[in-house]
CSV table of C-alpha atoms in Angstrom, one decimal:
chain,number,residue,atom,x,y,z
A,1,MET,CA,-9.9,166.3,204.2
A,2,ARG,CA,-8.4,168.1,200.9
A,3,VAL,CA,-7.4,166.3,198.0
A,4,PHE,CA,-5.2,167.2,195.0
A,5,HIS,CA,-5.4,164.7,192.1
A,6,ALA,CA,-2.4,164.4,190.0
A,7,GLY,CA,-2.5,165.4,186.4
A,8,LYS,CA,-6.0,166.9,186.9
A,9,ASP,CA,-6.7,170.6,187.4
A,10,PHE,CA,-9.1,170.7,190.1
A,11,PHE,CA,-9.1,170.7,194.1
A,12,GLU,CA,-11.1,168.4,196.0
A,13,LEU,CA,-13.1,168.9,199.4
A,14,LYS,CA,-13.9,165.3,200.5
A,15,ASN,CA,-15.7,166.3,203.9
A,16,PRO,CA,-19.2,167.9,203.3
A,17,ILE,CA,-19.4,171.8,204.7
A,18,ARG,CA,-22.4,173.8,206.1
A,19,VAL,CA,-23.0,177.5,205.3
A,20,GLY,CA,-25.7,178.2,207.7
A,21,ARG,CA,-28.7,175.8,206.9
A,22,VAL,CA,-27.0,174.9,203.6
A,23,GLU,CA,-25.1,171.6,203.3
A,24,LEU,CA,-22.3,171.2,200.5
A,25,GLN,CA,-21.0,168.0,199.4
A,26,ASN,CA,-18.5,166.8,196.6
A,27,ILE,CA,-17.1,169.9,196.0
A,28,ARG,CA,-14.6,170.2,193.3
A,29,ILE,CA,-12.9,173.4,192.5
A,30,HIS,CA,-11.5,173.5,188.9
A,31,ASN,CA,-9.4,175.8,186.9
A,32,LEU,CA,-6.6,176.4,189.7
A,33,LYS,CA,-4.0,177.4,186.9
A,34,SER,CA,-6.1,180.5,186.1
A,35,ILE,CA,-4.5,181.8,189.5
A,36,TYR,CA,-1.6,184.5,188.8
A,37,GLU,CA,0.6,186.9,190.2
A,38,VAL,CA,-0.7,190.5,188.9
A,39,LYS,CA,3.0,192.2,189.4
A,40,LEU,CA,6.0,191.5,191.4
A,41,PRO,CA,5.2,192.2,195.3
A,42,GLU,CA,6.1,195.4,196.7
A,43,ILE,CA,8.4,195.3,199.9
A,44,LYS,CA,9.2,197.9,201.9
A,45,ALA,CA,11.6,198.0,205.0
A,46,ILE,CA,10.3,198.8,208.6
A,47,PRO,CA,12.7,200.4,210.9
A,48,MET,CA,14.3,198.0,213.0
A,49,GLU,CA,13.1,197.3,216.8
A,50,GLU,CA,15.2,196.3,219.8
A,51,SER,CA,14.0,194.7,222.9
A,52,LYS,CA,15.6,192.8,225.6
A,53,THR,CA,14.7,190.3,228.0
A,54,LYS,CA,16.4,188.5,231.3
A,55,GLU,CA,18.3,186.4,228.9
A,56,TRP,CA,18.2,187.8,225.4
A,57,LYS,CA,18.6,191.2,223.4
A,58,VAL,CA,16.3,191.0,220.3
A,59,THR,CA,16.7,192.8,217.0
A,60,THR,CA,13.5,192.5,214.6
A,61,ARG,CA,13.6,193.4,211.2
A,62,CYS,CA,10.2,193.8,209.8
A,63,PHE,CA,9.1,194.3,206.0
A,64,SER,CA,5.8,195.5,204.7
A,65,ILE,CA,4.7,193.3,201.6
A,66,ASP,CA,1.9,194.5,199.4
A,67,TRP,CA,1.1,191.1,197.1
A,68,ASN,CA,-1.5,191.2,194.3
A,69,ILE,CA,-2.8,187.8,193.5
A,70,GLY,CA,-5.1,187.6,190.2
A,71,LEU,CA,-7.8,185.1,189.5
A,72,GLN,CA,-9.3,184.5,185.8
A,73,GLN,CA,-12.1,182.4,186.9
A,74,LEU,CA,-13.1,179.3,189.0
A,75,THR,CA,-15.8,176.9,188.5
A,76,VAL,CA,-16.9,175.1,191.6
A,77,ASN,CA,-19.4,172.0,190.8
A,78,ALA,CA,-20.7,170.7,194.1
A,79,GLU,CA,-24.0,169.1,195.3
A,80,SER,CA,-26.5,171.3,197.7
A,81,LYS,CA,-29.2,171.1,200.1
A,82,LEU,CA,-31.0,173.2,202.2
A,83,LYS,CA,-31.6,171.7,205.8
A,84,VAL,CA,-35.3,172.6,207.0
A,85,PHE,CA,-37.7,170.7,209.3
A,86,PHE,CA,-38.8,168.1,206.4
A,87,LYS,CA,-36.6,165.9,204.3
A,88,THR,CA,-34.4,167.2,201.4
A,89,LYS,CA,-32.1,166.2,198.5
A,90,PHE,CA,-28.9,166.9,197.2
A,91,HIS,CA,-29.0,168.6,193.9
A,92,PRO,CA,-25.9,169.4,191.4
A,93,VAL,CA,-24.9,172.8,191.7
A,94,THR,CA,-22.0,175.0,189.8
A,95,MET,CA,-20.8,178.3,191.1
A,96,ILE,CA,-18.7,180.6,188.7
A,97,ILE,CA,-16.3,182.8,190.1
A,98,GLU,CA,-15.7,185.6,187.8
A,99,PRO,CA,-12.4,187.2,187.3
A,100,LEU,CA,-11.1,189.1,190.3
A,101,VAL,CA,-7.9,190.4,192.1
A,102,LEU,CA,-7.2,189.8,195.8
A,103,HIS,CA,-4.8,192.6,197.1
A,104,LEU,CA,-3.1,191.3,200.4
A,105,LYS,CA,-1.0,193.6,202.9
A,106,LEU,CA,1.5,191.6,204.8
A,107,ARG,CA,3.9,192.1,207.8
A,108,ALA,CA,7.3,189.7,207.5
A,109,CYS,CA,9.1,189.6,210.7
A,110,PHE,CA,12.6,188.3,211.3
A,111,PRO,CA,14.0,188.3,214.7
A,112,PHE,CA,18.1,188.2,215.7
A,113,LEU,CA,18.8,187.0,219.0
A,114,GLU,CA,21.7,187.9,221.1
A,115,GLU,CA,22.5,186.2,224.7
A,116,LEU,CA,23.3,188.6,227.3
A,117,GLN,CA,25.0,186.1,229.5
A,118,PRO,CA,26.3,183.2,227.0
A,119,LEU,CA,28.5,182.0,229.6
A,120,ARG,CA,26.1,181.4,232.1
A,121,SER,CA,23.5,179.6,229.9
A,122,SER,CA,22.9,175.9,229.9
A,123,HIS,CA,22.6,173.8,226.6
A,124,ASN,CA,19.1,173.2,227.7
A,125,SER,CA,17.9,176.5,227.8
A,126,LEU,CA,19.7,177.3,224.4
A,127,ARG,CA,17.5,174.2,223.2
A,128,ASN,CA,14.3,175.9,224.0
A,129,LEU,CA,14.2,179.0,222.0
A,130,PRO,CA,11.7,181.6,222.9
A,131,GLN,CA,8.5,182.0,220.8
A,132,PHE,CA,9.3,185.2,220.0
A,133,ALA,CA,12.6,184.2,218.2
A,134,THR,CA,10.8,182.6,215.2
A,135,PHE,CA,10.1,184.3,212.1
A,136,SER,CA,6.5,185.6,211.6
A,137,LEU,CA,3.9,186.6,208.9
A,138,ASP,CA,1.0,188.7,209.7
A,139,LEU,CA,-2.0,189.7,207.7
A,140,GLU,CA,-2.7,193.6,207.5
A,141,ASP,CA,-5.1,193.6,205.4
A,142,VAL,CA,-7.1,192.2,202.7
A,143,ASP,CA,-9.5,193.5,199.6
A,144,ILE,CA,-10.8,192.3,196.4
A,145,LYS,CA,-10.5,194.4,193.5
A,146,HIS,CA,-11.9,194.5,189.7
A,147,TRP,CA,-14.7,191.7,190.8
A,148,LYS,CA,-17.6,191.0,188.4
A,149,GLY,CA,-19.1,189.0,191.2
A,150,VAL,CA,-20.6,185.1,190.9
A,151,HIS,CA,-22.9,183.3,189.0
A,152,ILE,CA,-25.1,180.3,189.8
A,153,LYS,CA,-26.9,177.2,188.4
A,154,GLY,CA,-28.2,174.2,189.2
A,155,GLU,CA,-31.1,171.8,190.0
A,156,GLY,CA,-33.7,171.8,192.3
A,157,THR,CA,-35.9,174.8,193.7
A,158,PHE,CA,-33.6,176.0,196.1
A,159,ASN,CA,-30.6,176.4,194.0
A,160,LYS,CA,-32.6,177.9,191.1
A,161,VAL,CA,-34.1,180.7,193.3
A,162,VAL,CA,-30.6,181.2,194.6
A,163,GLY,CA,-29.1,181.4,191.5
A,164,PHE,CA,-31.8,183.8,190.4
A,165,VAL,CA,-31.1,186.4,193.3
A,166,VAL,CA,-27.2,185.8,193.1
A,167,ASN,CA,-27.3,186.1,189.2
A,168,SER,CA,-28.8,189.3,189.4
A,169,GLY,CA,-26.1,190.8,191.3
A,170,LEU,CA,-27.9,192.1,194.2
A,171,LEU,CA,-25.9,190.2,196.6
A,172,THR,CA,-22.3,190.9,194.9
A,173,ASN,CA,-21.2,193.4,197.5
A,174,LEU,CA,-22.5,191.4,200.6
A,175,ILE,CA,-20.6,188.2,199.1
A,176,GLN,CA,-17.4,189.9,198.2
A,177,LYS,CA,-17.5,191.3,202.4
A,178,GLU,CA,-18.1,188.0,203.5
A,179,ILE,CA,-15.2,186.4,201.2
A,180,VAL,CA,-13.1,189.1,202.8
A,181,LYS,CA,-14.1,188.5,206.4
A,182,LYS,CA,-13.1,184.9,206.1
A,183,VAL,CA,-9.9,185.7,204.5
A,184,ARG,CA,-9.5,187.8,207.6
A,185,LYS,CA,-10.3,185.4,210.1
A,186,TYR,CA,-8.8,182.2,208.6
A,187,MET,CA,-5.4,183.4,207.4
A,188,PRO,CA,-3.8,184.5,210.8
A,189,GLN,CA,-4.9,181.1,212.3
A,190,LYS,CA,-2.8,179.7,209.3
A,191,PHE,CA,0.1,181.8,209.5
A,192,ALA,CA,0.1,181.2,213.7
A,193,ALA,CA,-0.3,177.3,212.7
A,194,LEU,CA,3.2,178.2,210.6
A,195,LYS,CA,5.0,180.1,213.0
A,196,GLU,CA,4.5,177.2,215.7
A,197,LYS,CA,6.0,174.5,213.0
A,198,ILE,CA,8.9,176.7,212.3
A,199,HIS,CA,9.4,177.4,215.7
A,200,SER,CA,9.4,173.7,216.5
A,201,LYS,CA,11.8,173.0,213.8
A,202,MET,CA,14.1,175.5,214.8
A,203,ASN,CA,14.1,174.0,218.4
A,204,ALA,CA,15.0,170.6,216.9
A,205,TRP,CA,17.9,171.9,214.6
A,206,ALA,CA,19.2,173.8,217.9
A,207,SER,CA,19.1,170.7,219.7
A,208,ARG,CA,20.9,168.6,217.3
A,209,THR,CA,23.6,171.3,216.7
A,210,ILE,CA,24.1,171.8,220.3
A,211,GLU,CA,24.7,167.9,220.9
A,212,ARG,CA,27.0,167.5,217.9
A,213,TYR,CA,28.8,170.8,218.2
A,214,GLY,CA,28.3,172.3,221.4
A,215,VAL,CA,31.1,172.9,224.0
A,216,LYS,CA,30.6,172.1,227.5
A,217,VAL,CA,31.8,175.1,229.7
A,218,PRO,CA,33.6,173.8,232.7
A,219,ARG,CA,32.2,175.1,236.2
A,220,SER,CA,34.7,177.1,238.1
A,221,ALA,CA,36.2,175.6,241.2
A,222,ASN,CA,34.8,177.0,244.4
């Protein structure tokens, strides 16, 4: 469960999360207002694509979007513990994510449909728009630029040891690669869920429109 608190600049994760053998709880991410747009996105048109199915002619117009999102500094407060064979306790830990620029390359596509045999189509077939008739957004590439790493401080032996290693800068490149890996994994899932949601809303809108304004074509007499 994720909670935004009105009037407060932090994002809270109510449920604990696990990263390997490390468990985190009471996670709060502060200073979200430091996120900014580095510059206006660069948008380039991609040549149109055409395809046909049994019922539809599909013309797809796509755009390539280069987007740079900057982050001044984030502070993450939580409690952590290492799960081992003996009992351990949670200890407070603070992670400071230094300024960075997240570069995203996206592909946005808008399909335009034309019925090949409109007079033979039933109202039910029009209500069930094909999945490819939906706006789509795909992640083509992601990278982190101009990053100064992460700093960790906390109580307990585990947090102090991890903080010493991380603060030395030895793991900065590894952490950066892991962040990029996670973004590449989870953003397509979010985009797929968004596409499904848009497709569902489009179907509902088409159904309401047909019910209200649709004209039934009488069948020809035999």
